[in-house]
Amino acid sequence: MAQFQFFDDTTSPDQGPKHIAKLRAEMARRGFDGFIVPRADEHQGEYVPRSAERLAWLTGFTGSAGTAVILQNKAALVVDGRYTVQAAEQVDTSVITPVQLADFTPEDWIAENLPQGGTLAYDPWLHTSDSLKRLEQAVGRAGGRLAPVDMNLVDVVWIDRPAPPQAPVRPHLHDYAGEAASAKLERIRRKMAEAKIDALVISDPHNLAWAFNLRGGDVGHTPLPLGYAILPREGHASLFFDPTKVTNEAGDAVGDLAAFAPISGFQGALDELGQTGGKIRIDSATGAVALIRRIEAAGGKVDVGADPIALMKAVKNKAEIAGSHAAHLRDGVAVARFLAWLDREAPSGKLTEIDAVEALEAFRVETGALKNISFPSISGAGPNAALPHYRVTSSSNRTIERNQIFLIDSGAQYEDGTTDITRTIIVGEPTAEMKDRFTRVLKGHIAIAQAVFPKGTTGAQIDAFARKPLWEAGLDFDHGTGHGIGSYLSVHEGPQRIAKTGHTPLEIGMMLSNEPGFYKPGAYGIRIENLILVEPRTIPGGDREMMGFETLTFTPIDLRLVEPAIMTADEIAWLNAYHAAVRDKIGPHLDADTRAWLEQATQAIS
């Protein structure tokens, strides 16, 4: 059995209506007409602890993004296109209506459905300043009012709510971090001085972990220590955690750079910070409204803006890049072993999506270095592959059938690096349409891999490179082409991304994914994903500082799905060179049988 994957739905079908009924009773008792429940914790994180899975407990929906609005006589669950099918399957639609984000934002739905003059309650720890402004506007359109609550109403009625996580906080060794925490803090303080900021409240645990070279285990898939930090421009920092979580090793590693304090004292520390009269930066992306109000109530001046740590963290140093190379080599061997196993076993027609996930995880465990998976694996056979963010459960588990596409998107957390890879495999014979669509996705993938661009270029400017081969056939995909990657941190890291909304200029040292796709609902899905690193490029005769991408991921791409007739000679040369590099890098680490499979899987095409 797998060590890190869970395949059962977290709620039974009849729980959602019962839980919503309890919430409505509590709303009525307090005189509220509605309550908003975002899929978020106090840090606005993608992965949240079980104690913060309020949306799943209330509605039954287990996706990683969504917002429920519960009124006394109706309710909505607003999700984006990734979760259309999942939302409809997991919630009781007689009680709560799934709503497409493309049709209605949560604010649009509130403005249209909140009773005239009604009161919408919200938890100020689960909303940022920007999201609260949107809520205020929506409630204003309905002629209503917003009411903050001191305790989340879901927590009031969630009797068996899990306790907050207590994973140990440990140091992240210098061999992997590549820069001492003291040097990082000095750089951060220089940025604070430039912005005339007197103190920074670090509300994003990813930024806290990076700045102080700490790691934890409070959420699934990302080694995060949940807590806060206050970093003054001058003087000692303060780190706020539950005292039982802080190990002696963490204390020794931090030393006199910061004082550890109990999380129970954090709000009092905000009061003291406000009383200094200084300019306090609150992160616009992760800073809760509750932080702002606490500081302002104490007389402080709040400056809502970007946490400077986010951009620093995105640019990897030499040690982090070396660690990523090692992690990807190790992971490439494990994935190649899995693909060889899949080619042997899948034609029997007996394998399921869960079998594949567990086998891949077992190969990663055999590396001896696996700390965790970096996200719940997407293992989709046939029509399930057409759901970009499908997550297999015991009830949805399909057999991998012949002449169907199988897509597996997975990743690993190693202490020296984080990986993320997607491979699309045909079991049996593909149709001509499958080969055409796969090859167009591959052409887009190659266009990103080969891109050369001047300093200052954003991911939004590059995104169309991946779409052009699909656009030429009247096709497209609805997700971004690439997201940032952390270094033994989150598999989804900003601010850099390759997407229509990727407006942060790319910098040398940033890591991203390269993952165009195509999805035919009810039939099949295709995605090809490698991780890439921004590196300098020299163009003879050029007068601009140029950059390009180094490919970090080395695992075969299924040649049975490639249609060479619609590829250019340059694209074929790239694919052959990539597969030659795969053979050179991972071949020596494979057993004889798997190496023979690899030779066949990476043969040159013409």
XYZ file of C-alpha atoms in Angstrom:
606
model
C 0.000 0.000 0.000
C 1.046 3.559 -0.645
C 2.505 5.549 2.201
C 1.507 9.040 1.118
C -1.615 8.694 -1.062
C -5.204 8.558 0.150
C -7.939 7.447 -2.190
C -11.135 7.555 -0.131
C -13.552 10.474 -0.231
C -13.466 12.376 3.050
C -17.234 12.657 3.455
C -20.198 10.410 2.820
C -22.959 11.676 0.501
C -25.405 12.457 3.314
C -22.996 14.489 5.454
C -23.115 17.715 3.449
C -26.839 18.451 4.015
C -26.539 17.657 7.740
C -23.517 19.905 8.168
C -25.104 22.749 6.204
C -28.241 22.438 8.343
C -26.113 22.805 11.483
C -24.401 25.856 10.046
C -27.717 27.452 9.120
C -29.021 26.923 12.635
C -25.941 28.700 14.019
C -26.374 31.503 11.493
C -30.006 31.951 12.534
C -29.064 31.977 16.212
C -26.687 34.881 15.552
C -28.993 36.743 13.182
C -26.954 36.182 10.010
C -28.463 35.678 6.568
C -25.377 34.092 5.090
C -21.824 32.865 5.699
C -18.964 32.556 3.220
C -16.595 29.575 3.396
C -13.466 29.814 1.208
C -11.153 26.859 0.768
C -8.380 28.507 2.776
C -6.571 28.554 6.080
C -5.212 31.535 8.024
C -2.240 31.684 5.625
C -4.303 31.425 2.396
C -2.356 28.298 1.464
C -3.030 25.829 -1.344
C -2.521 22.859 0.954
C -4.184 23.233 4.331
C -4.143 21.097 7.491
C -7.072 18.813 8.219
C -8.271 21.238 10.893
C -8.756 23.863 8.151
C -10.586 21.654 5.626
C -13.812 23.491 6.386
C -15.093 23.487 2.821
C -14.699 19.719 2.493
C -16.366 19.054 5.857
C -19.272 21.361 5.073
C -20.013 20.410 1.461
C -18.191 17.171 0.652
C -16.119 18.880 -2.062
C -12.422 17.995 -1.725
C -10.859 20.102 -4.498
C -7.996 22.477 -3.742
C -9.893 25.621 -4.749
C -13.481 26.744 -4.284
C -15.801 28.953 -2.252
C -19.149 28.131 -0.676
C -21.750 30.772 0.112
C -24.443 29.470 2.454
C -27.681 31.428 2.735
C -30.729 30.350 4.720
C -32.719 29.218 1.682
C -30.037 28.516 -0.930
C -26.334 27.787 -1.252
C -23.658 27.846 -3.956
C -20.271 26.234 -4.425
C -18.209 28.307 -6.876
C -15.409 26.362 -8.596
C -13.228 26.899 -11.645
C -13.152 24.727 -14.746
C -10.759 22.210 -13.199
C -13.405 21.031 -10.775
C -16.667 21.174 -12.744
C -17.226 17.419 -12.782
C -15.807 16.784 -9.330
C -18.034 19.374 -7.663
C -21.174 17.969 -9.280
C -20.236 14.448 -8.167
C -19.239 15.235 -4.589
C -21.925 17.626 -3.355
C -25.636 17.068 -2.784
C -26.985 19.291 -5.564
C -30.417 19.388 -3.954
C -28.878 21.449 -1.151
C -25.932 23.253 -2.740
C -25.621 24.361 -6.361
C -22.241 24.060 -8.122
C -21.522 27.326 -9.969
C -18.881 27.867 -12.642
C -16.397 30.628 -11.868
C -16.478 31.564 -15.558
C -20.192 32.340 -15.165
C -20.329 33.799 -11.647
C -17.659 34.828 -9.174
C -18.600 34.304 -5.503
C -19.119 38.055 -5.305
C -21.460 38.055 -8.316
C -23.504 35.269 -6.771
C -23.691 37.106 -3.434
C -24.793 40.352 -5.082
C -27.570 38.524 -6.923
C -28.765 36.206 -4.142
C -28.170 37.833 -0.738
C -31.552 39.059 0.567
C -32.025 42.813 0.291
C -30.555 44.327 3.451
C -29.194 40.947 4.565
C -26.116 40.317 6.693
C -23.290 38.183 5.353
C -20.871 36.907 8.002
C -17.232 36.127 7.283
C -14.076 35.015 9.096
C -11.472 37.843 8.874
C -8.646 35.289 9.194
C -9.629 33.682 5.865
C -9.759 36.785 3.659
C -7.123 39.171 2.363
C -7.622 42.912 2.002
C -8.362 42.601 -1.706
C -10.872 39.790 -1.288
C -12.646 41.715 1.469
C -12.983 44.762 -0.805
C -14.671 42.593 -3.415
C -17.013 41.190 -0.766
C -17.868 44.691 0.448
C -18.772 45.747 -3.067
C -20.905 42.640 -3.621
C -22.808 43.037 -0.355
C -23.254 46.734 -1.104
C -24.881 45.879 -4.427
C -27.386 43.782 -2.484
C -28.012 46.582 -0.020
C -26.650 44.394 2.787
C -23.810 44.488 5.256
C -20.758 42.405 6.161
C -20.238 41.099 9.677
C -16.912 39.676 10.918
C -17.038 36.789 13.390
C -14.638 36.157 16.257
C -14.802 32.396 15.716
C -15.435 30.693 12.390
C -19.039 29.464 12.348
C -18.025 26.146 10.776
C -15.652 25.574 13.705
C -18.525 26.214 16.117
C -20.612 23.358 14.674
C -17.742 21.030 13.661
C -17.775 19.051 16.885
C -15.094 16.501 15.945
C -12.812 18.967 14.187
C -9.214 17.695 14.126
C -6.686 19.410 16.354
C -4.202 21.811 14.730
C -1.082 20.034 13.399
C 1.925 19.543 15.651
C 4.683 18.466 13.262
C 8.231 19.254 14.442
C 9.984 22.355 13.090
C 13.454 21.352 11.880
C 16.388 23.116 10.205
C 16.908 22.946 6.452
C 20.603 22.167 6.088
C 22.969 24.666 4.472
C 24.064 22.075 1.896
C 20.531 22.257 0.474
C 19.642 25.876 1.293
C 22.881 27.296 -0.103
C 22.629 30.543 1.870
C 22.672 31.222 5.590
C 19.540 32.632 7.176
C 21.577 35.603 8.387
C 22.470 36.515 4.797
C 18.871 36.108 3.674
C 17.606 38.369 6.463
C 20.183 40.987 5.542
C 18.943 40.964 1.950
C 15.316 41.166 3.071
C 16.075 44.114 5.331
C 17.746 45.947 2.456
C 14.522 45.568 0.473
C 12.566 46.817 3.483
C 14.793 49.862 3.710
C 14.274 50.619 0.023
C 10.504 50.495 0.574
C 10.779 52.488 3.827
C 9.165 49.636 5.764
C 9.848 49.467 9.515
C 8.648 45.887 10.028
C 7.454 42.956 7.945
C 4.784 40.510 9.140
C 5.580 37.200 7.433
C 2.237 35.467 7.040
C 3.194 33.011 4.277
C 4.763 29.892 5.852
C 6.676 29.252 2.603
C 8.426 32.607 2.979
C 9.060 32.018 6.664
C 10.543 28.573 5.969
C 12.820 29.930 3.236
C 14.003 33.019 5.148
C 14.974 31.142 8.308
C 16.013 27.843 6.646
C 13.355 25.842 8.455
C 11.056 23.040 7.350
C 8.111 21.259 8.964
C 5.243 18.920 8.211
C 1.999 20.655 9.146
C 0.297 20.205 5.760
C 0.287 17.403 3.235
C 2.846 17.326 0.416
C 4.744 20.507 1.358
C 7.223 20.558 4.284
C 5.721 23.647 5.886
C 5.897 24.759 9.505
C 2.677 26.735 10.031
C 3.369 29.898 11.974
C 4.141 33.592 11.668
C 7.169 35.843 11.940
C 7.664 39.516 12.667
C 10.833 40.924 11.143
C 11.764 44.468 12.218
C 14.128 46.425 10.003
C 16.396 46.688 13.023
C 16.594 44.268 15.933
C 15.714 40.627 16.456
C 12.955 38.826 14.605
C 10.244 36.852 16.399
C 8.998 33.436 15.258
C 5.557 32.352 16.456
C 4.867 28.623 16.678
C 3.216 26.248 19.070
C 6.105 25.634 21.535
C 5.723 21.843 21.319
C 6.667 21.966 17.614
C 10.043 23.685 17.967
C 12.913 21.199 18.130
C 16.244 21.882 19.800
C 17.879 21.589 16.379
C 15.673 24.379 15.027
C 16.475 26.556 18.016
C 20.182 25.975 17.593
C 20.029 26.682 13.852
C 18.154 29.969 14.257
C 20.382 31.006 17.163
C 20.266 34.698 17.974
C 18.705 35.681 14.640
C 15.227 35.383 16.137
C 13.397 34.573 19.333
C 10.836 31.769 19.317
C 7.538 32.748 20.918
C 4.294 30.836 21.492
C 1.633 31.303 18.832
C -0.756 32.326 21.612
C 1.255 35.535 21.957
C 1.114 36.510 18.290
C -1.883 38.826 18.467
C -0.404 40.611 21.489
C 2.794 41.076 19.490
C 0.753 42.677 16.695
C -0.658 45.119 19.257
C 2.864 46.048 20.352
C 3.926 46.401 16.723
C 1.068 48.782 16.045
C 1.981 50.880 19.057
C 5.475 51.581 17.676
C 3.956 53.901 15.085
C 6.083 52.410 12.322
C 5.116 51.430 8.787
C 4.186 47.730 8.812
C 4.119 45.660 5.612
C 1.359 43.041 5.356
C 1.570 40.650 2.421
C -1.227 41.354 -0.062
C -1.349 37.693 -1.150
C -1.452 35.915 2.223
C -1.994 38.564 4.903
C -5.401 38.136 6.538
C -7.682 41.091 7.206
C -7.475 40.148 10.890
C -3.778 41.096 10.901
C -4.463 44.510 9.398
C -7.268 45.326 11.797
C -5.296 44.252 14.828
C -2.366 46.505 13.954
C -4.574 49.446 13.011
C -6.600 49.096 16.196
C -3.338 49.529 18.122
C -2.555 52.717 16.210
C -0.224 51.244 13.616
C 0.232 52.172 9.959
C -0.333 49.208 7.667
C 1.248 49.030 4.227
C -0.406 46.252 2.163
C 1.926 45.061 -0.585
C 4.090 42.217 -1.832
C 6.228 40.337 0.643
C 9.749 40.868 -0.804
C 10.698 37.328 0.218
C 8.496 35.761 -2.486
C 10.611 37.024 -5.384
C 13.882 36.252 -3.593
C 12.740 32.696 -2.942
C 11.794 32.232 -6.593
C 15.385 32.823 -7.779
C 17.337 29.683 -6.927
C 20.991 29.761 -5.892
C 23.763 27.387 -6.988
C 23.131 24.875 -4.211
C 19.380 24.772 -4.884
C 19.999 24.316 -8.617
C 22.531 21.539 -7.979
C 20.052 19.895 -5.616
C 17.334 20.094 -8.249
C 19.582 18.407 -10.794
C 20.258 15.572 -8.365
C 16.588 15.243 -7.423
C 15.486 15.136 -11.059
C 18.064 12.504 -11.960
C 16.913 10.348 -9.039
C 13.264 10.931 -9.875
C 13.785 10.320 -13.578
C 15.166 6.863 -12.811
C 12.152 6.063 -10.622
C 9.648 7.277 -13.248
C 11.438 5.384 -16.041
C 11.254 2.191 -13.979
C 7.553 2.852 -13.499
C 6.915 3.441 -17.209
C 8.731 0.221 -18.111
C 6.618 -1.637 -15.531
C 3.452 -0.030 -16.891
C 4.303 -1.108 -20.446
C 4.659 -4.682 -19.236
C 1.573 -4.822 -17.027
C -1.048 -2.515 -18.526
C -1.823 -4.606 -21.651
C -3.267 -7.295 -19.351
C -6.242 -5.019 -18.696
C -6.035 -5.669 -14.975
C -4.328 -2.498 -13.756
C -6.321 0.345 -12.232
C -5.535 4.015 -11.734
C -4.803 3.348 -8.057
C -2.499 0.437 -8.948
C -0.468 2.821 -11.092
C -0.213 5.480 -8.383
C 0.913 2.958 -5.790
C 3.480 1.423 -8.129
C 5.002 4.802 -9.000
C 5.185 5.732 -5.346
C 6.891 2.413 -4.567
C 9.586 3.114 -7.169
C 10.151 6.540 -5.604
C 10.327 5.037 -2.117
C 13.040 2.677 -3.383
C 15.281 5.685 -4.044
C 15.733 5.857 -0.270
C 15.417 9.647 -0.402
C 11.676 10.262 -0.765
C 10.225 12.538 1.913
C 6.725 12.804 0.474
C 4.867 13.184 -2.775
C 4.670 16.827 -3.835
C 0.904 16.714 -4.540
C -1.807 14.041 -4.837
C -1.011 12.193 -8.062
C -3.335 12.688 -11.024
C -3.816 9.209 -12.455
C -6.436 9.236 -15.180
C -7.445 6.487 -17.593
C -9.594 7.176 -20.648
C -12.219 9.842 -19.898
C -10.718 10.544 -16.462
C -7.575 11.797 -18.210
C -9.718 14.565 -19.689
C -10.098 16.103 -16.203
C -6.943 18.232 -15.767
C -7.000 18.049 -11.963
C -8.673 14.682 -11.511
C -7.907 12.897 -8.268
C -8.627 9.194 -8.175
C -10.696 7.875 -5.267
C -11.877 4.401 -4.393
C -15.222 5.185 -5.997
C -13.856 6.752 -9.226
C -11.030 4.243 -9.803
C -11.030 3.029 -13.433
C -9.287 0.122 -15.110
C -6.578 1.094 -17.592
C -8.033 -0.377 -20.775
C -6.444 -1.206 -24.122
C -6.473 1.433 -26.856
C -6.990 4.154 -24.281
C -4.793 6.993 -23.134
C -3.481 6.951 -19.581
C -2.198 10.209 -18.030
C -0.157 10.399 -14.850
C 0.892 13.719 -13.306
C 2.960 13.284 -10.175
C 5.861 14.656 -8.200
C 8.156 14.026 -5.282
C 9.635 15.906 -2.363
C 13.308 15.194 -1.769
C 15.409 17.201 0.638
C 17.490 18.482 -2.256
C 14.613 19.320 -4.591
C 10.961 19.160 -5.585
C 9.815 17.433 -8.788
C 6.692 17.491 -10.957
C 6.266 15.488 -14.154
C 3.396 14.461 -16.423
C 3.499 11.682 -18.975
C 0.730 10.601 -21.327
C 0.872 6.958 -22.406
C -1.086 4.927 -24.923
C -1.981 1.383 -23.941
C -2.516 -0.471 -27.222
C -3.045 1.498 -30.422
C -3.832 5.227 -30.624
C -6.302 6.753 -33.050
C -5.111 9.190 -35.682
C -6.816 11.982 -33.740
C -4.982 11.046 -30.535
C -1.650 11.177 -32.363
C -2.469 14.527 -33.954
C -3.482 16.095 -30.642
C -0.530 14.618 -28.758
C 1.917 15.863 -31.366
C 0.438 19.375 -31.275
C 0.869 19.412 -27.498
C 4.441 18.164 -27.966
C 5.145 20.913 -30.523
C 3.967 23.499 -27.973
C 6.117 21.893 -25.297
C 9.158 22.054 -27.575
C 8.429 25.698 -28.434
C 8.640 26.605 -24.748
C 11.759 24.486 -24.216
C 13.508 26.236 -27.129
C 12.308 29.761 -26.378
C 14.917 32.524 -26.257
C 13.803 35.893 -24.905
C 15.200 39.188 -23.614
C 15.511 40.173 -19.976
C 12.224 41.615 -18.729
C 10.046 39.111 -20.597
C 7.066 37.779 -18.655
C 5.430 34.373 -18.689
C 2.347 35.934 -20.265
C 4.428 36.854 -23.310
C 5.718 33.294 -23.685
C 2.454 31.442 -22.973
C 1.188 31.665 -26.569
C 4.220 29.716 -27.836
C 2.714 26.569 -26.297
C -0.745 27.210 -27.745
C 0.050 28.091 -31.360
C 0.100 24.468 -32.695
C -3.282 23.860 -31.055
C -4.733 27.197 -32.153
C -3.869 26.294 -35.749
C -6.313 23.385 -35.434
C -8.966 25.413 -33.593
C -7.997 23.899 -30.226
C -6.708 25.149 -26.859
C -6.408 24.246 -23.168
C -7.857 26.101 -20.190
C -5.003 26.055 -17.673
C -1.708 27.889 -17.525
C 1.309 26.515 -19.357
C 3.643 26.648 -16.361
C 3.880 27.400 -12.640
C 6.844 28.162 -10.412
C 8.516 25.430 -8.370
C 9.936 25.607 -4.855
C 13.126 24.046 -3.519
C 11.916 21.373 -1.091
C 8.897 23.621 -0.664
C 5.668 24.037 -2.614
C 5.317 22.394 -6.016
C 3.282 25.489 -6.970
C 5.302 28.599 -6.230
C 4.877 32.185 -7.363
C 5.143 34.846 -8.390
C 6.539 33.553 -11.698
C 4.364 31.566 -14.080
C 3.857 30.927 -17.790
C 0.229 31.863 -18.273
C -2.007 34.613 -19.587
C -1.872 36.043 -16.052
C 1.897 35.615 -15.620
C 3.020 39.237 -15.375
C 6.186 38.798 -13.283
C 9.348 39.167 -15.408
C 11.314 35.927 -15.558
C 14.767 35.955 -13.981
C 17.801 33.703 -14.247
C 17.474 30.991 -11.590
C 13.691 30.731 -11.626
C 12.226 27.237 -12.007
C 8.934 26.594 -13.761
C 6.913 23.813 -15.302
C 6.378 23.418 -19.046
C 3.043 21.610 -19.392
C 0.745 22.336 -22.319
C -2.179 19.971 -22.767
C -5.336 19.055 -24.635
C -8.523 17.558 -23.212
C -11.430 15.951 -25.039
C -14.246 15.677 -22.468
C -15.508 12.160 -21.947
C -12.750 10.654 -24.098
C -9.109 11.387 -23.244
C -6.632 13.983 -22.026
C -3.047 14.796 -22.953
C -0.381 16.701 -21.043
C 3.414 16.669 -21.371
C 5.261 18.241 -18.448
C 8.916 18.812 -17.727
C 10.441 21.277 -15.293
C 12.661 24.015 -16.697
C 15.208 26.491 -15.324
C 15.707 30.051 -16.611
C 19.344 30.446 -17.648
C 21.402 33.015 -19.606
C 21.717 32.745 -23.399
C 24.334 34.300 -25.630
C 23.155 35.254 -29.114
C 26.055 36.121 -31.470
C 25.638 39.660 -32.745
C 22.801 40.460 -30.363
C 22.701 43.613 -28.238
C 20.292 42.444 -25.499
C 20.717 40.353 -22.389
C 18.968 37.136 -23.383
C 17.623 34.133 -21.503
C 16.291 30.678 -22.251
C 15.357 27.454 -20.508
C 17.339 24.427 -19.379
C 15.204 21.277 -19.189
C 15.558 19.579 -15.799
C 13.302 16.527 -16.258
C 14.599 13.456 -18.069
C 12.096 10.658 -18.727
C 10.866 9.251 -22.073
C 8.013 10.846 -24.006
C 5.746 8.198 -25.569
C 6.829 7.950 -29.216
C 3.817 5.763 -30.074
C 1.690 8.899 -29.837
C 3.959 11.044 -32.022
C 3.032 11.871 -35.624
C 6.327 12.964 -37.234
C 4.544 14.148 -40.389
C 3.289 17.297 -38.647
C 6.590 18.078 -36.938
C 9.356 20.264 -38.336
C 12.890 18.966 -38.756
C 13.968 21.230 -35.899
C 11.282 19.787 -33.595
C 12.275 16.224 -34.452
C 15.918 17.101 -33.788
C 14.945 18.477 -30.358
C 13.001 15.304 -29.488
C 15.835 13.023 -30.611
C 18.405 15.078 -28.666
C 16.167 15.031 -25.588
C 15.825 11.267 -25.726
C 19.566 10.848 -26.247
C 20.088 12.894 -23.071
C 17.554 10.700 -21.255
C 19.517 7.600 -22.233
C 22.819 9.158 -21.186
C 21.607 10.455 -17.849
C 19.367 7.726 -16.461
C 20.377 4.675 -18.497
C 23.459 3.879 -16.370
C 21.276 3.762 -13.227
C 18.829 1.150 -14.570
C 18.873 -2.633 -14.505
C 19.510 -4.447 -17.792
C 15.843 -5.136 -18.628
C 14.734 -1.574 -17.941
C 17.719 -0.221 -19.855
C 16.703 -2.319 -22.856
C 13.173 -0.904 -22.585
C 14.638 2.610 -22.398
C 16.664 2.085 -25.579
C 13.483 1.152 -27.432
C 11.431 3.968 -25.869
C 13.952 6.644 -26.816
C 14.974 5.551 -30.298
C 15.516 8.335 -32.786
C 12.702 9.152 -35.196
C 12.995 10.699 -38.642
